[in-house]
Amino acid sequence: MADLAKVAGVSKITISRALSDSPLVQRETRERLQALAHELGYKLNVSARNLRLRRSHTVAVIVEMKPSHDRTMLDPYPLILLGGISQELTAHGYSVLLTTRQGATAAAVQAADGLILLGQGSRQDAVRRFDKLGLPMVVWGAPGDEHIVVGSDNEQGGRVVAEHFIRLGRRNPVFVGNPNHPEIFERLNGFVAALAKHGVKPLLIRRDEFTLASGGDAMHSLMDRGVPFDAVFACSDLLAMGAIRALNTLGCTVPGDVSVVGYDDMPLAASFLPPLSSVRQDWQEGGTLLARKVLALIGDQPQQSETLPVELIVRET
Amino acid sequence: MADLAKVAGVSKITISRALSDSPLVQRETRERLQALAHELGYKLNVSARNLRLRRSHTVAVIVEMKPSHDRTMLDPYPLILLGGISQELTAHGYSVLLTTRQGATAAAVQAADGLILLGQGSRQDAVRRFDKLGLPMVVWGAPGDEHIVVGSDNEQGGRVVAEHFIRLGRRNPVFVGNPNHPEIFERLNGFVAALAKHGVKPLLIRRDEFTLASGGDAMHSLMDRGVPFDAVFACSDLLAMGAIRALNTLGCTVPGDVSVVGYDDMPLAASFLPPLSSVRQDWQEGGTLLARKVLALIGDQPQQSETLPVELIVRET
DNA sequence: GCAGCAAATGTTATCGATATCTTGATATCG
DNA sequence: CGATATCAAGATATCGATAACATTTGCTGC
């Protein structure tokens, strides 16, 4: 900028003003300087500006990201939220600093103007760690009173599936998933509560992995134990698909003998054989909302937690 | 830091040295100052350091990311590469600045120490735009001579599928995909060349979308035209799955009448019915390599393009 | 006892941009 | 015509860290 100023025969500050379209500089001068800057290939030094302005126009997104081949694809939801987040932040001139939990100690995170936590980052211990940074922060997941949380309505998710099963006349439903995970716990809650209204008590099969294998395995162990069941609510589409395959192998028909509903409505659900019924969350909207809230917080506008509705897509299972 | 210095009764620079574990400061002093800094909750100002050191310890990853519900999931590969990239960069104290092409004009990108381009960013016009920034840059995709490219061996991918078809005695293979895309063009090349050695000439069905619908559609149009074919090489697993479904509907059996091979070996491929044969790329490794090369370039070590081998997973289609 | 040197710490300048306060020139008005 | 308002541009200080150079202190060896 100093060089530019010398070439143009003005002072640094005039250059600064001209480049930021300040009305303090005469239009002609401004345009001349802008043209000159462009011509000389001048690049603003962001670090210097950040230092001076005491803000980085950057939001750190902290993701729980396991590197294994399946995991990344099987559990891609944090990454999908990224789409909405990135779009919204970019539109407001902010950048996304992507970090895993391990990397979050890196200095760069402290430079961020705000924080978005995705994935199991919602685990309380993890969240508190970032709390200490004192940055505007929004968390994806199940609502609690400690933080500003955006998430889809997992309780509603459980409820609509329960009602669906009741409507179908199912009396022995099974829930497959990991209730230690707060979001899944909410689904279970909604499921159990809605069923209770009809005097039905579901069976809980705890599975920690969100894999096809795990879903199949759950069905096998159910059959082995000889427990009667006529409906399965799986906490992810993959669990559901694995379950259906296993049920077929075991001689059960879906949806004849057993109804199955998955979660997330991944694109493949629709073309699974048979087409899978599933609960759909609006990730794009979730991401957008997360971003919007951090930006608002950064702008000192108080925010509240918010829950997004889900939708049961009834197909053939 | 100045405050800390005052409290500790030393000068700023001593604080700076102590906190960066410089041996210029006596061990006792160093430890005392570190403890004090921790106690007072001192946070390094990254912008200031970046300014002074003229580097940001940040690598910008520019992704072609479409926001639609399907797209993100259907075409998640840029996001998967992110896993490897992020892991490797983090391990070396670097951060990942995630940007879409639109957002790449944002100032923050210029502050990065290096650039990684993913997705269709490999389109020449886009790549050149970033070239001008003069930053160390590595591109994912098909090798060209202009840039340093990391990618999987798409030609080999085409070749192994061709050989597989020949081995099965197929004489009328079809290629489904968008050859405008450089990576897919390479697959086509390898496919055609390997088939030619056996006197076989494949049919090309151009499809731009990587969706189930598109795959089905391709099969329908083939049948309508009455073209005989006995093998399909689809450029993505989704295309392949769509094709198989359509073939079944049209009264063809897979793999009886028609062999089908997909690409990417997504986790679901294995549990598709019938289990899908597919070409697998090692995304994790690809990401790691991308990151490693940018880091090397940043460290002024010259680098070359590199191609990763792929593997044909033969299942039942 | 003092040159000479090493170890530990301090001083000053600097990275590149911008906020605040001035200054000088022109316009406006009674 | 002089006083004040208005506008354009400059001077200086500052953001928070660190590199380069400077200084102090304590010690060795002759």
XYZ file of C-alpha atoms (C1' of nucleotides) in Angstrom:
694
model
C 0.000 0.000 0.000
C 2.895 2.287 0.766
C 4.396 1.498 -2.621
C 1.119 2.181 -4.334
C 0.920 5.481 -2.526
C 4.356 6.461 -3.712
C 3.582 5.578 -7.314
C 0.293 7.414 -7.206
C 1.723 10.394 -5.428
C -0.729 10.252 -2.549
C -0.543 9.002 1.022
C -1.156 5.456 2.229
C -4.348 6.344 3.919
C -5.798 7.734 0.737
C -5.068 4.448 -0.952
C -6.719 2.613 1.902
C -9.772 4.807 1.615
C -9.950 4.590 -2.119
C -9.789 0.809 -2.098
C -12.541 0.507 0.441
C -14.761 2.850 -1.546
C -14.746 5.480 1.124
C -16.644 8.647 0.196
C -13.844 10.578 1.860
C -11.931 10.312 -1.369
C -13.046 12.157 -4.468
C -14.664 9.883 -6.983
C -12.095 10.526 -9.703
C -9.147 9.953 -7.396
C -10.804 6.873 -6.048
C -11.325 5.353 -9.459
C -7.850 6.247 -10.581
C -6.321 4.604 -7.514
C -8.482 1.517 -7.836
C -7.440 1.125 -11.441
C -3.827 1.583 -10.491
C -4.064 -0.986 -7.724
C -5.610 -3.470 -10.090
C -3.002 -2.781 -12.715
C -0.092 -3.263 -10.369
C -1.655 -6.429 -9.042
C -1.924 -5.094 -5.532
C -3.180 -7.613 -2.949
C -4.523 -6.540 0.377
C -2.672 -8.071 3.293
C -5.406 -9.716 5.253
C -3.346 -10.357 8.343
C -2.568 -6.700 8.707
C -6.161 -5.712 8.303
C -7.294 -8.375 10.712
C -4.815 -7.142 13.254
C -5.895 -3.580 12.935
C -9.619 -4.255 12.851
C -9.465 -6.949 15.500
C -11.624 -9.341 13.598
C -10.874 -12.035 11.070
C -14.148 -12.449 9.206
C -13.694 -16.140 9.784
C -15.888 -18.698 11.503
C -14.325 -21.921 12.713
C -16.338 -25.074 12.114
C -15.266 -27.876 14.380
C -16.192 -31.330 13.165
C -15.879 -34.706 14.689
C -14.353 -36.412 11.727
C -13.084 -39.944 11.714
C -10.883 -40.762 8.804
C -11.913 -44.318 7.961
C -13.264 -45.179 4.530
C -16.783 -46.050 5.606
C -17.192 -43.591 8.387
C -16.801 -40.567 6.257
C -19.484 -41.713 3.882
C -21.684 -43.491 6.323
C -21.901 -40.594 8.633
C -21.600 -37.687 6.320
C -24.062 -35.425 7.959
C -21.667 -32.966 9.496
C -20.231 -32.529 6.055
C -23.582 -31.943 4.491
C -24.363 -29.203 6.945
C -21.176 -27.629 5.716
C -22.864 -26.893 2.422
C -25.445 -24.627 3.983
C -22.972 -23.118 6.402
C -20.434 -22.320 3.785
C -22.963 -20.810 1.465
C -24.434 -18.528 4.073
C -21.124 -17.415 5.523
C -19.614 -16.780 2.144
C -22.593 -14.700 1.166
C -21.811 -12.451 4.099
C -18.126 -12.161 3.382
C -17.046 -14.659 5.986
C -14.753 -17.627 5.532
C -14.995 -21.110 6.943
C -12.107 -22.473 8.917
C -12.567 -26.219 9.030
C -11.087 -28.065 11.969
C -11.310 -31.426 13.574
C -11.435 -31.631 17.302
C -7.795 -32.579 17.468
C -6.808 -29.647 15.352
C -8.886 -27.240 17.315
C -6.031 -26.412 19.620
C -4.302 -24.851 16.654
C -3.916 -21.156 17.060
C -6.004 -20.337 14.049
C -9.231 -21.214 15.802
C -8.691 -18.497 18.359
C -8.522 -16.004 15.578
C -12.017 -16.880 14.434
C -14.847 -14.486 15.084
C -17.221 -17.312 15.873
C -17.558 -21.044 16.309
C -19.841 -23.732 14.945
C -19.698 -27.191 16.481
C -20.821 -30.191 14.457
C -21.039 -33.888 15.085
C -20.404 -35.385 18.434
C -18.777 -32.159 19.311
C -22.058 -31.719 21.093
C -20.707 -33.951 23.802
C -20.674 -31.774 26.834
C -17.004 -32.030 27.681
C -16.015 -31.065 24.179
C -18.402 -28.183 24.058
C -17.132 -26.735 27.308
C -13.615 -26.741 26.011
C -14.600 -24.344 23.295
C -16.779 -22.354 25.579
C -13.674 -21.113 27.270
C -12.547 -19.356 24.161
C -15.333 -16.928 24.829
C -16.340 -16.745 21.187
C -19.850 -16.558 19.802
C -20.764 -20.206 19.427
C -23.570 -22.267 17.966
C -23.856 -26.024 18.308
C -25.627 -28.533 16.114
C -27.474 -31.210 17.993
C -30.012 -31.724 20.704
C -31.051 -28.664 22.665
C -29.713 -28.128 26.161
C -29.831 -25.024 28.265
C -26.161 -24.276 28.238
C -25.638 -23.254 24.655
C -27.308 -22.016 21.575
C -28.241 -25.099 19.674
C -29.681 -25.641 16.247
C -30.968 -29.078 15.436
C -33.788 -30.911 13.873
C -36.681 -32.017 15.993
C -35.542 -35.482 16.951
C -38.379 -35.979 19.358
C -40.848 -35.264 16.589
C -38.879 -37.705 14.454
C -39.446 -40.455 17.000
C -43.074 -39.464 17.414
C -44.051 -39.550 13.760
C -42.503 -42.967 13.333
C -44.363 -44.235 16.378
C -47.634 -42.912 15.034
C -46.894 -44.446 11.680
C -46.367 -47.852 13.279
C -49.526 -47.540 15.330
C -51.450 -46.608 12.222
C -50.150 -49.768 10.604
C -51.340 -51.777 13.578
C -47.877 -52.732 14.779
C -47.740 -53.624 18.449
C -44.158 -54.822 18.943
C -41.785 -52.189 17.643
C -38.026 -52.187 18.070
C -35.719 -49.197 18.290
C -32.187 -49.653 16.967
C -29.533 -47.083 17.794
C -27.230 -45.577 20.350
C -29.193 -43.667 22.986
C -26.017 -42.252 24.480
C -25.956 -39.890 21.601
C -28.130 -36.962 22.687
C -29.905 -36.606 19.374
C -30.740 -40.260 19.218
C -31.835 -40.200 22.801
C -34.418 -37.599 21.839
C -35.680 -39.766 19.030
C -36.055 -42.615 21.444
C -37.883 -40.349 23.860
C -40.361 -39.197 21.281
C -40.813 -42.737 20.063
C -41.423 -44.208 23.490
C -43.726 -41.399 24.603
C -45.930 -41.563 21.511
C -46.157 -45.337 21.689
C -47.033 -45.211 25.367
C -50.187 -43.282 24.515
C -51.339 -46.429 22.779
C -50.155 -48.766 25.450
C -47.229 -49.999 23.427
C -43.737 -50.419 24.815
C -40.900 -50.738 22.338
C -37.821 -52.866 22.673
C -34.459 -51.121 22.593
C -31.591 -52.701 20.736
C -28.486 -50.730 21.406
C -26.113 -50.410 18.442
C -23.311 -47.896 18.396
C -22.269 -48.124 14.775
C -24.295 -46.642 11.977
C -23.413 -49.363 9.524
C -25.212 -51.882 7.373
C -23.478 -54.689 9.209
C -24.617 -53.356 12.510
C -28.218 -53.207 11.330
C -28.097 -56.772 10.125
C -26.472 -57.890 13.288
C -29.220 -56.316 15.362
C -31.856 -58.342 13.508
C -29.936 -61.545 13.945
C -29.598 -61.093 17.649
C -33.306 -60.303 17.891
C -34.194 -63.485 16.069
C -31.758 -65.516 18.105
C -33.383 -64.334 21.281
C -36.712 -65.316 19.839
C -38.256 -61.938 20.694
C -41.378 -61.237 18.669
C -41.378 -57.930 16.768
C -43.219 -56.449 13.839
C -41.609 -53.048 13.313
C -38.120 -51.561 13.332
C -37.185 -47.930 13.784
C -33.533 -47.614 12.841
C -31.579 -44.503 13.639
C -30.012 -44.262 10.255
C -30.864 -45.386 6.772
C -27.876 -47.650 6.686
C -28.957 -49.435 9.824
C -32.389 -49.798 8.273
C -31.070 -51.160 5.014
C -28.838 -53.618 6.811
C -31.793 -54.698 8.878
C -33.995 -55.255 5.848
C -31.369 -57.351 4.120
C -30.916 -59.439 7.207
C -34.644 -59.870 7.677
C -34.965 -61.083 4.111
C -32.195 -63.584 4.667
C -33.900 -64.738 7.812
C -37.108 -65.352 5.920
C -39.034 -62.275 6.997
C -40.708 -60.047 4.466
C -40.623 -56.272 4.592
C -43.116 -54.731 4.956
C -45.224 -57.885 5.170
C -43.930 -59.273 8.454
C -41.988 -56.283 9.663
C -42.231 -52.552 8.956
C -38.959 -50.650 8.815
C -38.284 -46.921 8.964
C -34.854 -45.354 8.659
C -33.505 -41.902 9.376
C -31.981 -39.180 7.200
C -33.629 -40.124 3.922
C -30.420 -40.396 2.029
C -30.876 -40.255 -1.739
C -30.402 -43.972 -2.059
C -33.265 -44.671 0.290
C -35.726 -43.959 -2.488
C -34.234 -46.518 -4.805
C -33.490 -49.179 -2.285
C -35.389 -52.398 -2.872
C -37.968 -52.069 -1.494
C -37.930 -48.254 -1.383
C -37.160 -47.274 2.183
C -39.421 -45.197 4.380
C -37.379 -42.674 6.271
C -37.383 -39.504 8.328
C -35.955 -36.581 6.451
C -34.066 -33.675 7.945
C -33.389 -30.491 6.097
C -29.621 -30.260 6.297
C -29.269 -27.376 3.972
C -31.599 -25.293 6.067
C -29.855 -26.441 9.219
C -26.511 -25.275 7.935
C -27.922 -21.969 6.851
C -29.501 -21.439 10.223
C -26.327 -22.300 12.101
C -24.409 -19.792 10.045
C -27.048 -17.143 10.377
C -27.041 -17.461 14.132
C -23.296 -17.175 14.538
C -23.285 -14.137 12.328
C -26.043 -12.618 14.409
C -24.134 -13.373 17.603
C -21.013 -11.837 16.145
C -23.110 -8.795 15.451
C -24.151 -8.751 19.108
C -27.723 -9.704 18.421
C -28.906 -12.175 21.051
C -30.054 -15.516 19.694
C -32.003 -18.523 20.877
C -31.862 -22.208 20.204
C -34.013 -23.379 17.348
C -35.439 -26.657 16.241
C -36.219 -27.628 12.674
C -39.177 -29.824 11.802
C -38.618 -33.220 10.233
C -40.771 -35.107 7.773
C -41.627 -38.761 7.537
C -41.322 -39.996 3.993
C -43.506 -43.070 3.712
C -42.391 -45.423 0.988
C -42.785 -49.151 0.886
C -41.107 -50.492 3.970
C 1.698 -9.885 25.745
C 2.649 -6.444 26.934
C 0.351 -6.867 29.907
C 1.830 -10.209 30.723
C 5.268 -8.695 30.564
C 4.308 -5.983 32.979
C 2.836 -8.445 35.463
C 5.823 -10.747 35.207
C 8.303 -7.914 35.401
C 10.081 -8.827 32.188
C 9.989 -7.489 28.650
C 7.578 -8.466 25.910
C 10.192 -10.271 23.932
C 11.045 -12.504 26.832
C 7.403 -13.484 27.036
C 7.357 -14.160 23.338
C 10.444 -16.320 23.609
C 9.259 -18.161 26.665
C 5.939 -19.016 25.056
C 7.582 -20.373 21.959
C 9.946 -22.484 24.039
C 12.995 -20.612 22.913
C 16.215 -21.828 24.529
C 17.264 -18.208 24.758
C 15.251 -17.991 27.947
C 16.366 -19.755 31.081
C 14.354 -22.835 31.756
C 13.016 -21.619 35.102
C 11.993 -18.252 33.735
C 10.415 -19.942 30.768
C 8.346 -22.263 32.871
C 7.334 -19.522 35.231
C 6.166 -17.347 32.344
C 4.337 -20.187 30.654
C 2.522 -20.956 33.864
C 1.650 -17.314 34.310
C 0.363 -17.020 30.761
C -1.806 -20.041 31.241
C -3.085 -18.753 34.552
C -4.044 -15.379 33.187
C -5.692 -17.031 30.213
C -3.425 -15.332 27.752
C -4.305 -15.992 24.116
C -1.855 -15.394 21.327
C -3.112 -12.984 18.723
C -2.791 -14.945 15.542
C -3.317 -12.028 13.214
C -0.404 -10.179 14.710
C 1.844 -13.152 14.439
C 0.745 -13.833 10.885
C 1.486 -10.265 9.975
C 4.923 -10.318 11.479
C 5.889 -13.745 10.182
C 4.293 -13.214 6.796
C 2.610 -16.578 6.764
C -0.742 -17.788 8.003
C -0.248 -21.513 8.494
C -3.424 -21.913 6.538
C -4.191 -23.788 3.346
C -7.269 -22.855 1.372
C -9.286 -25.724 -0.035
C -11.500 -24.638 -2.876
C -14.399 -26.947 -3.586
C -17.006 -27.005 -6.248
C -19.951 -27.465 -3.981
C -23.505 -27.405 -5.136
C -25.971 -26.947 -2.365
C -28.862 -29.160 -3.479
C -30.045 -32.014 -1.320
C -28.955 -34.805 -3.622
C -25.866 -33.279 -5.052
C -24.038 -33.065 -1.796
C -24.632 -36.677 -1.007
C -24.512 -38.037 -4.479
C -21.257 -36.454 -5.286
C -19.544 -36.321 -1.981
C -16.079 -37.081 -3.090
C -14.572 -33.679 -2.651
C -15.793 -33.844 0.887
C -14.222 -37.204 1.474
C -10.876 -35.995 0.289
C -11.240 -33.348 2.933
C -10.805 -35.993 5.586
C -7.320 -36.879 4.486
C -6.398 -33.299 3.776
C -7.552 -32.017 7.090
C -5.853 -34.762 9.000
C -2.517 -34.255 7.328
C -2.565 -30.480 7.518
C -3.644 -30.458 11.116
C -0.860 -32.829 12.004
C 1.577 -30.257 10.690
C 0.037 -27.329 12.471
C -1.824 -25.991 9.479
C -5.466 -25.065 9.237
C -7.946 -25.658 6.474
C -9.793 -22.723 5.027
C -12.770 -24.135 3.182
C -14.149 -22.140 0.299
C -16.469 -22.605 -2.577
C -15.516 -21.179 -5.892
C -17.839 -18.260 -5.400
C -16.361 -17.453 -2.061
C -12.836 -17.705 -3.287
C -12.672 -14.056 -4.096
C -12.916 -13.382 -0.394
C -9.810 -11.808 0.959
C -9.088 -14.672 3.306
C -7.986 -16.930 0.496
C -5.168 -14.607 -0.392
C -3.851 -14.945 3.094
C -3.455 -18.689 2.719
C 0.003 -20.163 2.385
C -1.171 -22.654 -0.190
C -4.108 -23.820 -2.256
C -5.825 -27.118 -2.903
C -8.416 -27.326 -5.662
C -11.073 -30.015 -5.544
C -13.970 -30.981 -7.743
C -14.574 -29.390 -11.051
C -12.201 -26.729 -9.983
C -9.929 -28.657 -12.254
C -11.641 -26.964 -15.149
C -8.914 -25.004 -16.777
C -10.455 -21.566 -16.565
C -11.081 -21.931 -12.882
C -7.620 -23.224 -12.208
C -5.993 -20.344 -14.008
C -7.883 -17.893 -11.911
C -6.185 -19.198 -8.834
C -2.884 -19.529 -10.532
C -2.688 -15.790 -10.565
C -2.549 -15.672 -6.813
C 0.926 -17.071 -7.148
C 0.455 -19.439 -4.236
C 1.726 -23.005 -3.988
C -1.116 -24.987 -5.486
C -2.098 -28.602 -5.933
C -5.094 -29.772 -7.918
C -7.129 -32.937 -7.649
C -8.066 -34.470 -10.936
C -6.633 -35.630 -14.193
C -2.991 -34.799 -14.836
C -2.100 -31.994 -17.215
C 1.204 -30.297 -17.701
C 0.270 -26.950 -16.307
C -0.135 -27.750 -12.647
C 0.759 -30.165 -9.981
C -2.033 -32.669 -9.948
C -2.869 -35.532 -7.664
C -5.471 -37.963 -8.839
C -6.278 -41.577 -9.103
C -5.359 -43.453 -12.220
C -8.515 -43.078 -14.232
C -7.009 -44.610 -17.315
C -6.149 -47.695 -15.332
C -9.704 -47.641 -14.031
C -11.042 -47.825 -17.561
C -8.515 -50.467 -18.496
C -9.253 -52.886 -15.679
C -12.955 -52.712 -16.377
C -12.322 -53.376 -20.064
C -10.187 -56.382 -19.254
C -12.799 -57.607 -16.854
C -15.470 -57.439 -19.551
C -13.221 -59.206 -22.063
C -12.497 -61.926 -19.545
C -16.254 -62.399 -19.168
C -16.582 -62.738 -22.927
C -18.518 -59.508 -23.377
C -18.249 -58.078 -26.880
C -20.693 -55.148 -26.824
C -19.854 -52.910 -23.902
C -21.367 -49.516 -23.231
C -19.739 -46.584 -21.469
C -22.033 -44.241 -19.542
C -20.754 -40.880 -18.366
C -19.723 -37.374 -19.241
C -16.471 -37.406 -21.211
C -16.174 -33.644 -20.969
C -15.054 -34.143 -17.447
C -11.291 -34.691 -17.686
C -11.191 -37.532 -15.204
C -13.985 -39.355 -16.925
C -12.405 -38.729 -20.258
C -9.360 -40.618 -19.029
C -11.497 -43.528 -17.944
C -13.048 -43.624 -21.350
C -9.619 -43.508 -22.944
C -8.313 -46.415 -20.927
C -11.512 -48.324 -21.555
C -11.478 -47.805 -25.308
C -7.766 -48.520 -25.670
C -7.861 -51.742 -23.716
C -10.931 -52.959 -25.576
C -9.351 -52.106 -28.902
C -6.612 -54.611 -28.231
C -9.283 -57.255 -28.433
C -10.999 -55.817 -31.427
C -13.927 -54.507 -29.397
C -15.387 -51.023 -29.806
C -17.617 -49.739 -27.021
C -20.658 -47.558 -27.383
C -20.647 -44.207 -25.617
C -23.795 -43.000 -23.910
C -23.279 -39.477 -22.759
C -24.878 -38.617 -19.422
C -23.950 -35.520 -17.467
C -25.654 -36.242 -14.185
C -24.334 -38.744 -11.706
C -27.759 -39.819 -10.557
C -29.781 -42.984 -10.339
C -32.371 -41.504 -12.668
C -29.760 -40.701 -15.227
C -28.452 -44.258 -15.155
C -31.898 -45.677 -15.657
C -32.603 -43.247 -18.398
C -29.470 -44.283 -20.250
C -30.604 -47.905 -20.280
C -34.039 -46.986 -21.530
C -32.688 -45.004 -24.409
C -30.361 -47.882 -25.299
C -33.226 -50.322 -25.385
C -35.394 -47.941 -27.341
C -32.746 -47.652 -29.971
C -32.551 -51.412 -30.115
C -28.790 -51.381 -29.797
C -27.445 -54.735 -28.641
C -25.194 -54.585 -25.579
C -24.002 -56.988 -22.928
C -21.941 -54.856 -20.546
C -22.189 -51.417 -18.932
C -19.350 -49.398 -17.463
C -20.926 -46.570 -15.478
C -18.872 -43.667 -14.260
C -20.358 -43.685 -10.822
C -21.985 -46.227 -8.578
C -25.221 -44.342 -8.668
C -25.364 -44.451 -12.433
C -24.642 -48.160 -12.222
C -27.350 -48.793 -9.661
C -29.862 -46.836 -11.662
C -28.896 -48.807 -14.729
C -29.310 -52.141 -12.981
C -32.740 -51.216 -11.678
C -33.812 -50.117 -15.129
C -32.428 -53.239 -16.757
C -34.371 -55.382 -14.323
C -37.538 -53.488 -15.125
C -36.855 -53.947 -18.811
C -36.543 -57.675 -18.353
C -32.780 -58.005 -18.446
C -30.908 -59.866 -15.751
C -27.696 -58.631 -14.198
C -25.200 -60.204 -14.523
C -26.860 -62.820 -16.701
C -27.677 -60.714 -19.743
C -25.614 -57.653 -18.925
C -22.529 -57.108 -16.763
C -22.366 -53.806 -14.896
C -19.448 -52.105 -13.209
C -19.669 -48.849 -11.291
C -17.106 -46.394 -10.026
C -16.076 -45.211 -6.531
C -17.124 -48.314 -4.604
C -19.288 -46.438 -2.188
C -20.082 -48.376 0.964
C -23.554 -49.188 -0.260
C -22.205 -50.837 -3.382
C -21.353 -53.942 -1.390
C -24.874 -54.371 -0.114
C -26.730 -53.399 -3.205
C -28.837 -56.200 -4.631
C -27.040 -57.748 -6.385
C -23.764 -56.569 -4.829
C -22.224 -54.110 -7.231
C -18.828 -54.540 -8.838
C -17.004 -51.237 -8.776
C -13.684 -49.474 -9.162
C -12.345 -48.229 -5.871
C -10.252 -45.144 -5.354
C -8.343 -44.452 -2.181
C -9.716 -41.080 -1.159
C -8.056 -40.957 2.176
C -4.665 -41.461 0.627
C -5.479 -38.943 -2.062
C -6.286 -36.293 0.506
C -3.156 -37.029 2.459
C -1.056 -36.773 -0.657
C -2.641 -33.485 -1.704
C -1.891 -32.023 1.674
C 1.612 -33.384 1.785
C 2.422 -31.859 -1.573
C 1.165 -28.391 -0.720
C 3.134 -28.473 2.480
C 6.223 -29.488 0.567
C 5.657 -26.713 -1.948
C 5.219 -24.218 0.854
C 8.538 -25.460 2.162
C 10.056 -24.752 -1.253
C 10.587 -28.374 -2.109
C 9.728 -28.967 -5.763
C 6.975 -31.491 -6.362
C 5.571 -33.497 -9.221
C 2.150 -34.710 -10.186
C 1.262 -38.110 -8.879
C -1.250 -40.762 -9.763
C -2.777 -43.236 -7.354
C -3.625 -46.769 -8.400
C -7.240 -47.935 -8.367
C -8.639 -51.355 -7.718
C -11.459 -53.247 -9.365
C -13.673 -54.856 -6.770
C -15.438 -57.715 -8.477
C -18.739 -58.602 -6.866
C -21.777 -60.019 -8.531
C -22.729 -57.650 -11.291
C 42.754 -7.383 37.326
C 41.046 -7.218 33.002
C 40.247 -8.729 28.080
C 37.067 -11.785 26.115
C 33.187 -14.485 25.772
C 28.801 -16.646 26.646
C 24.290 -16.515 28.632
C 20.146 -14.005 29.694
C 17.459 -10.315 28.894
C 16.160 -5.727 26.897
C 15.481 -1.952 22.982
C 14.052 -0.713 18.762
C 12.200 -1.351 14.358
C 9.021 -3.713 11.599
C 5.163 -6.462 9.403
C 0.689 -3.680 6.474
C -3.415 -1.739 7.214
C -6.700 1.729 9.381
C -8.806 5.131 13.228
C -8.251 9.468 14.908
C -6.830 13.795 14.734
C -4.986 17.639 11.741
C -4.237 20.524 8.108
C -5.056 23.128 4.001
C -8.071 24.549 0.491
C -12.432 25.804 -1.185
C -17.408 27.047 -0.531
C -21.106 29.481 1.963
C -23.260 33.070 4.342
C -24.704 37.147 6.794
C -15.140 40.877 3.636
C -14.245 37.939 7.357
C -15.910 33.909 9.792
C -17.346 29.455 9.676
C -18.675 25.151 7.366
C -17.322 21.629 4.080
C -14.357 18.765 1.649
C -10.128 16.300 0.373
C -6.063 14.656 1.821
C -2.138 13.979 5.079
C 0.369 12.860 9.748
C 0.606 10.072 13.391
C -0.464 6.392 16.440
C -1.900 1.834 16.799
C -3.229 -3.246 16.413
C 0.226 -7.521 18.798
C 3.747 -10.099 17.748
C 8.857 -11.075 16.536
C 13.726 -10.265 14.203
C 17.815 -7.953 14.586
C 20.691 -5.642 17.207
C 22.174 -3.996 21.960
C 23.043 -4.448 26.630
C 23.940 -6.361 31.055
C 25.818 -9.806 33.958
C 28.779 -13.416 35.331
C 32.474 -16.175 34.423
C 36.984 -17.999 32.309
C 41.760 -17.707 31.738
C 46.111 -15.487 31.531
